[in-house]
Short mmCIF file of C-alpha atoms in Angstrom, two decimals:
data_model
loop_
_atom_site.label_atom_id
_atom_site.label_comp_id
_atom_site.label_asym_id
_atom_site.label_seq_id
_atom_site.Cartn_x
_atom_site.Cartn_y
_atom_site.Cartn_z
CA MET A 1 -15.94 -21.97 -15.81
CA ALA A 2 -17.93 -19.00 -14.56
CA ARG A 3 -16.30 -15.60 -15.15
CA ARG A 4 -15.41 -13.95 -11.89
CA LYS A 5 -16.66 -10.44 -11.10
CA LYS A 6 -13.90 -7.87 -10.64
CA VAL A 7 -14.46 -5.72 -7.67
CA TYR A 8 -11.36 -3.40 -7.90
CA GLU A 9 -8.17 -3.07 -9.86
CA GLY A 10 -5.19 -1.16 -8.49
CA LYS A 11 -1.63 -0.67 -9.76
CA ALA A 12 -0.26 -4.01 -8.46
CA LYS A 13 -3.40 -6.15 -7.62
CA ILE A 14 -6.93 -7.11 -8.76
CA LEU A 15 -9.68 -7.94 -6.29
CA TYR A 16 -12.38 -10.41 -7.38
CA GLU A 17 -15.52 -11.64 -5.65
CA GLY A 18 -14.72 -14.44 -3.26
CA PRO A 19 -16.38 -17.87 -3.10
CA GLU A 20 -18.22 -17.06 0.15
CA PRO A 21 -19.87 -13.82 1.39
CA GLY A 22 -17.36 -11.57 3.10
CA THR A 23 -14.40 -12.93 1.07
CA LEU A 24 -12.41 -11.69 -1.90
CA VAL A 25 -9.73 -13.16 -4.15
CA GLN A 26 -6.65 -10.97 -4.38
CA TYR A 27 -4.62 -11.41 -7.62
CA PHE A 28 -1.04 -10.14 -7.76
CA LYS A 29 0.02 -8.63 -11.11
CA ASP A 30 3.49 -8.31 -12.60
CA ASP A 31 3.00 -4.59 -13.02
CA ALA A 32 5.65 -2.30 -11.35
CA THR A 33 4.99 1.40 -10.84
CA ALA A 34 6.85 4.31 -9.16
CA PHE A 35 6.42 8.04 -8.70
CA ASN A 36 2.64 7.71 -8.64
CA ALA A 37 2.63 5.51 -11.75
CA GLU A 38 4.72 7.94 -13.82
CA LYS A 39 7.22 5.21 -14.24
CA ARG A 40 5.84 1.71 -15.04
CA ASP A 41 6.82 -1.61 -16.40
CA VAL A 42 5.92 -5.30 -16.30
CA ILE A 43 8.38 -7.42 -14.38
CA GLU A 44 7.85 -11.17 -15.03
CA GLY A 45 7.42 -13.15 -11.83
CA LYS A 46 6.94 -10.17 -9.54
CA GLY A 47 3.33 -11.04 -8.76
CA VAL A 48 4.19 -14.56 -7.92
CA LEU A 49 6.96 -13.43 -5.52
CA ASN A 50 4.79 -10.84 -3.85
CA ASN A 51 1.90 -13.28 -3.40
CA ARG A 52 4.18 -15.80 -1.58
CA LEU A 53 6.02 -13.19 0.43
CA SER A 54 2.79 -11.52 1.59
CA GLU A 55 1.47 -14.93 2.55
CA PHE A 56 4.56 -15.48 4.61
CA PHE A 57 4.35 -12.22 6.44
CA MET A 58 0.57 -12.20 7.01
CA THR A 59 0.70 -15.83 8.31
CA GLY A 60 3.46 -14.91 10.67
CA LEU A 61 1.40 -11.90 11.98
CA ASN A 62 -1.77 -14.09 12.36
CA THR A 63 0.27 -16.56 14.38
CA ILE A 64 1.51 -14.02 16.91
CA GLY A 65 -1.97 -12.55 17.33
CA VAL A 66 -1.85 -9.60 14.94
CA PRO A 67 -5.13 -9.80 12.94
CA THR A 68 -4.96 -9.63 9.18
CA HIS A 69 -7.37 -10.06 6.23
CA PHE A 70 -5.39 -13.07 5.01
CA ILE A 71 -7.08 -16.44 4.92
CA LYS A 72 -4.98 -18.67 2.61
CA ARG A 73 -3.05 -18.77 -0.55
CA ILE A 74 -4.95 -20.27 -3.46
CA ASN A 75 -2.36 -20.53 -6.18
CA MET A 76 0.80 -18.97 -7.52
CA ARG A 77 -0.84 -15.54 -7.88
CA GLU A 78 -3.96 -15.51 -5.81
CA GLN A 79 -4.89 -15.55 -2.15
CA LEU A 80 -8.23 -15.68 -0.36
CA ILE A 81 -8.80 -12.67 1.93
CA ARG A 82 -11.59 -11.24 4.12
CA SER A 83 -13.42 -8.33 2.69
CA VAL A 84 -12.71 -5.21 4.71
CA GLU A 85 -13.59 -1.54 4.81
CA ILE A 86 -10.23 0.12 4.07
CA ILE A 87 -9.33 3.19 6.04
CA PRO A 88 -8.21 5.71 3.48
CA LEU A 89 -4.71 6.01 4.94
CA GLU A 90 -1.25 4.58 4.32
CA VAL A 91 0.37 3.86 7.68
CA ILE A 92 4.14 4.34 7.35
CA VAL A 93 6.64 3.07 9.96
CA ARG A 94 10.22 4.38 9.70
CA ASN A 95 13.26 2.92 11.53
CA TYR A 96 15.82 4.75 9.47
CA ALA A 97 15.75 7.97 7.40
CA ALA A 98 15.22 7.26 3.69
CA GLY A 99 13.14 8.29 0.76
CA SER A 100 10.84 11.30 1.23
CA MET A 101 11.63 11.71 4.96
CA ALA A 102 15.41 12.10 4.26
CA LYS A 103 14.65 14.65 1.57
CA ARG A 104 12.13 16.63 3.73
CA LEU A 105 14.48 16.82 6.76
CA GLY A 106 17.76 17.02 4.99
CA MET A 107 18.89 13.81 6.69
CA GLU A 108 21.56 11.40 5.51
CA GLU A 109 19.84 8.35 4.00
CA GLY A 110 20.22 5.40 6.30
CA ALA A 111 20.57 7.48 9.54
CA ALA A 112 19.03 5.52 12.42
CA LEU A 113 15.99 7.23 14.03
CA PRO A 114 15.82 7.59 17.83
CA ARG A 115 12.73 5.41 17.81
CA PRO A 116 10.30 4.06 15.21
CA ILE A 117 8.22 6.90 13.78
CA VAL A 118 4.62 6.34 12.52
CA GLU A 119 3.31 8.61 9.81
CA PHE A 120 -0.02 8.74 7.98
CA SER A 121 -0.63 9.66 4.31
CA TYR A 122 -3.95 10.13 2.69
CA LYS A 123 -4.56 7.60 -0.01
CA ASP A 124 -5.13 9.55 -3.19
CA ASP A 125 -2.77 9.02 -6.15
CA SER A 126 -3.97 12.15 -7.83
CA LEU A 127 -2.72 14.19 -4.81
CA GLY A 128 0.48 12.18 -4.41
CA ASP A 129 -0.64 10.54 -1.24
CA PRO A 130 0.12 13.61 0.95
CA LEU A 131 1.21 13.26 4.61
CA VAL A 132 -1.59 14.23 7.00
CA PRO A 133 -1.56 14.98 10.76
CA GLU A 134 -3.80 13.12 13.22
CA GLU A 135 -5.95 16.35 13.52
CA TYR A 136 -6.95 16.02 9.85
CA ILE A 137 -7.74 12.42 10.18
CA ILE A 138 -10.05 12.92 13.07
CA ALA A 139 -11.66 16.15 11.73
CA PHE A 140 -12.48 14.59 8.36
CA GLY A 141 -13.84 11.36 9.98
CA TRP A 142 -11.39 8.91 8.40
CA ALA A 143 -10.70 7.44 11.82
CA THR A 144 -11.38 8.21 15.43
CA GLN A 145 -8.74 9.00 18.08
CA GLN A 146 -9.28 5.42 19.44
CA ASP A 147 -8.83 4.00 15.95
CA LEU A 148 -5.54 5.96 15.59
CA ASP A 149 -4.32 4.68 18.94
CA ASP A 150 -5.08 1.15 17.91
CA ILE A 151 -3.59 1.60 14.44
CA VAL A 152 -0.33 2.90 15.87
CA ALA A 153 -0.22 -0.07 18.30
CA LEU A 154 -0.86 -2.50 15.36
CA ALA A 155 1.79 -0.85 13.21
CA LEU A 156 4.43 -1.06 15.97
CA ARG A 157 3.66 -4.75 16.53
CA VAL A 158 4.05 -5.33 12.81
CA ASN A 159 7.29 -3.45 13.00
CA ASP A 160 8.59 -5.55 15.87
CA PHE A 161 7.75 -8.72 14.05
CA MET A 162 9.11 -7.74 10.63
CA SER A 163 12.28 -6.18 12.02
CA GLY A 164 13.18 -9.38 13.91
CA VAL A 165 12.37 -11.66 10.96
CA MET A 166 14.30 -9.63 8.52
CA TYR A 167 17.30 -9.09 10.68
CA GLY A 168 17.53 -12.79 11.31
CA VAL A 169 18.22 -13.29 7.54
CA GLY A 170 20.70 -10.35 7.34
CA ILE A 171 18.23 -7.70 6.07
CA LYS A 172 17.58 -4.27 7.63
CA LEU A 173 13.90 -3.15 7.72
CA VAL A 174 14.37 0.55 6.85
CA ASP A 175 10.74 1.42 6.61
CA PHE A 176 7.38 0.01 5.36
CA LYS A 177 3.78 1.01 4.83
CA ILE A 178 0.61 -0.96 5.58
CA GLU A 179 -3.08 -0.42 5.18
CA ILE A 180 -5.63 -1.04 7.87
CA GLY A 181 -9.18 -2.29 7.34
CA ARG A 182 -12.35 -2.55 9.41
CA ILE A 183 -14.17 -5.86 9.75
CA TRP A 184 -17.72 -5.72 11.21
CA ASP A 185 -19.42 -8.38 13.22
CA GLY A 186 -22.82 -6.83 13.89
CA ASP A 187 -22.11 -3.78 15.84
CA PHE A 188 -18.65 -4.92 16.86
CA MET A 189 -15.65 -3.60 14.77
CA ARG A 190 -12.15 -4.97 14.50
CA LEU A 191 -9.13 -3.37 12.88
CA VAL A 192 -6.95 -5.74 10.76
CA VAL A 193 -3.73 -5.39 8.67
CA ALA A 194 -4.92 -5.44 4.97
CA ASP A 195 -3.59 -5.08 1.44
CA GLU A 196 -0.13 -6.68 1.25
CA ILE A 197 3.26 -6.78 2.90
CA SER A 198 6.00 -7.33 0.40
CA PRO A 199 9.14 -5.78 -0.98
CA ASP A 200 6.76 -3.46 -2.86
CA SER A 201 5.76 -1.85 0.38
CA CYS A 202 8.99 -2.04 2.35
CA ARG A 203 12.57 -0.75 2.16
CA LEU A 204 14.89 -3.61 2.71
CA TRP A 205 18.67 -3.28 2.81
CA ASP A 206 21.27 -5.95 3.22
CA VAL A 207 22.84 -5.46 6.71
CA LYS A 208 26.39 -5.87 5.62
CA THR A 209 26.53 -4.27 2.12
CA GLY A 210 23.53 -1.91 2.11
CA GLN A 211 22.36 -3.50 -1.12
CA LYS A 212 18.69 -2.49 -1.81
CA LEU A 213 16.36 -5.51 -1.99
CA ASP A 214 13.06 -3.67 -2.59
CA LYS A 215 11.19 -1.52 -5.15
CA ASP A 216 13.92 1.19 -4.97
CA VAL A 217 15.75 -1.17 -7.36
CA PHE A 218 13.10 -0.29 -9.89
CA ARG A 219 12.65 3.37 -8.83
CA ARG A 220 16.39 4.12 -9.18
CA ASP A 221 17.34 1.64 -11.88
CA LEU A 222 19.71 -0.29 -9.67
CA GLY A 223 19.32 -3.71 -11.34
CA ASN A 224 16.79 -6.40 -11.89
CA LEU A 225 13.75 -6.23 -9.56
CA THR A 226 12.98 -9.95 -9.83
CA ASP A 227 16.50 -10.86 -8.68
CA ALA A 228 16.21 -8.54 -5.65
CA TYR A 229 12.70 -9.97 -4.57
CA THR A 230 13.94 -13.56 -5.20
CA GLU A 231 16.89 -12.92 -2.85
CA VAL A 232 14.56 -11.87 -0.14
CA ALA A 233 12.34 -14.98 -0.71
CA LYS A 234 15.45 -17.28 -0.69
CA ARG A 235 16.68 -15.92 2.58
CA LEU A 236 13.34 -16.34 4.25
CA GLY A 237 13.06 -19.90 2.96
CA VAL A 238 10.09 -19.17 0.83
CA MET A 239 11.80 -20.27 -2.40
CA PRO A 240 14.51 -22.87 -3.15
CA THR A 241 18.06 -21.47 -3.34
CA ASN A 242 18.61 -22.56 -7.02
CA VAL A 243 16.05 -20.01 -8.36
CA THR A 244 17.65 -17.41 -10.63
CA HIS A 245 16.29 -14.72 -12.82
CA ALA A 246 16.57 -17.06 -15.75
CA THR A 247 14.17 -19.62 -14.07
CA LYS A 248 10.49 -19.46 -13.40
CA PRO A 249 9.65 -19.01 -9.69
CA THR A 250 8.86 -22.29 -8.07
CA LEU A 251 7.02 -22.21 -4.83
CA ILE A 252 7.51 -24.43 -1.80
CA ASN A 253 4.29 -25.49 -0.06
#
């Protein structure tokens, strides 16, 4: 079997050349990191869960007309995606005060915001992914004003979809981050949701108990991360209800 060419390796995923021009294979690792990789571990089964959950969300977005880079899941850990030009921003949507926002503004964690708030951070781990205003983004040429308007519209559509899906299974979507990529067709450019959507990139709390079902479990040493992600997958119908931490993740096609 021919050895695949690695294109990029990040903290949680590896990108390989795809089988066709304009495609990549995205491999989900079991690595868990927090605080700009100052805290790290390998959590068995995490990559399998994130692959399947990201497929679930990306497929749902494609179905309602929100374009994504996702084409199909290949196997337990890999999916076929379109190759995109990533805009160097993390797009953060907040429905409740939590994390860095709660600290910055001295707000009680979990306080409902008057409306969803969209923030941008510059993707650079060495700088701690600093928040940046729209003026910086436009001045440095990372995106145009039209791009930003379109990105905000995409992010809010993702928020509407995700909030509804998660609330339907008793989970509150506190906040999340996405990445946006450009796909070129000649001179025509489209913006699409890229990277992944999973508990790694969302804050998810049980509606009734407030139990955290996201990467804060790892950040704050609140329990077993695989158990938390498995609970999300079970509620969404992605995995059978008899999966426990002691068993290997088994996917439903």
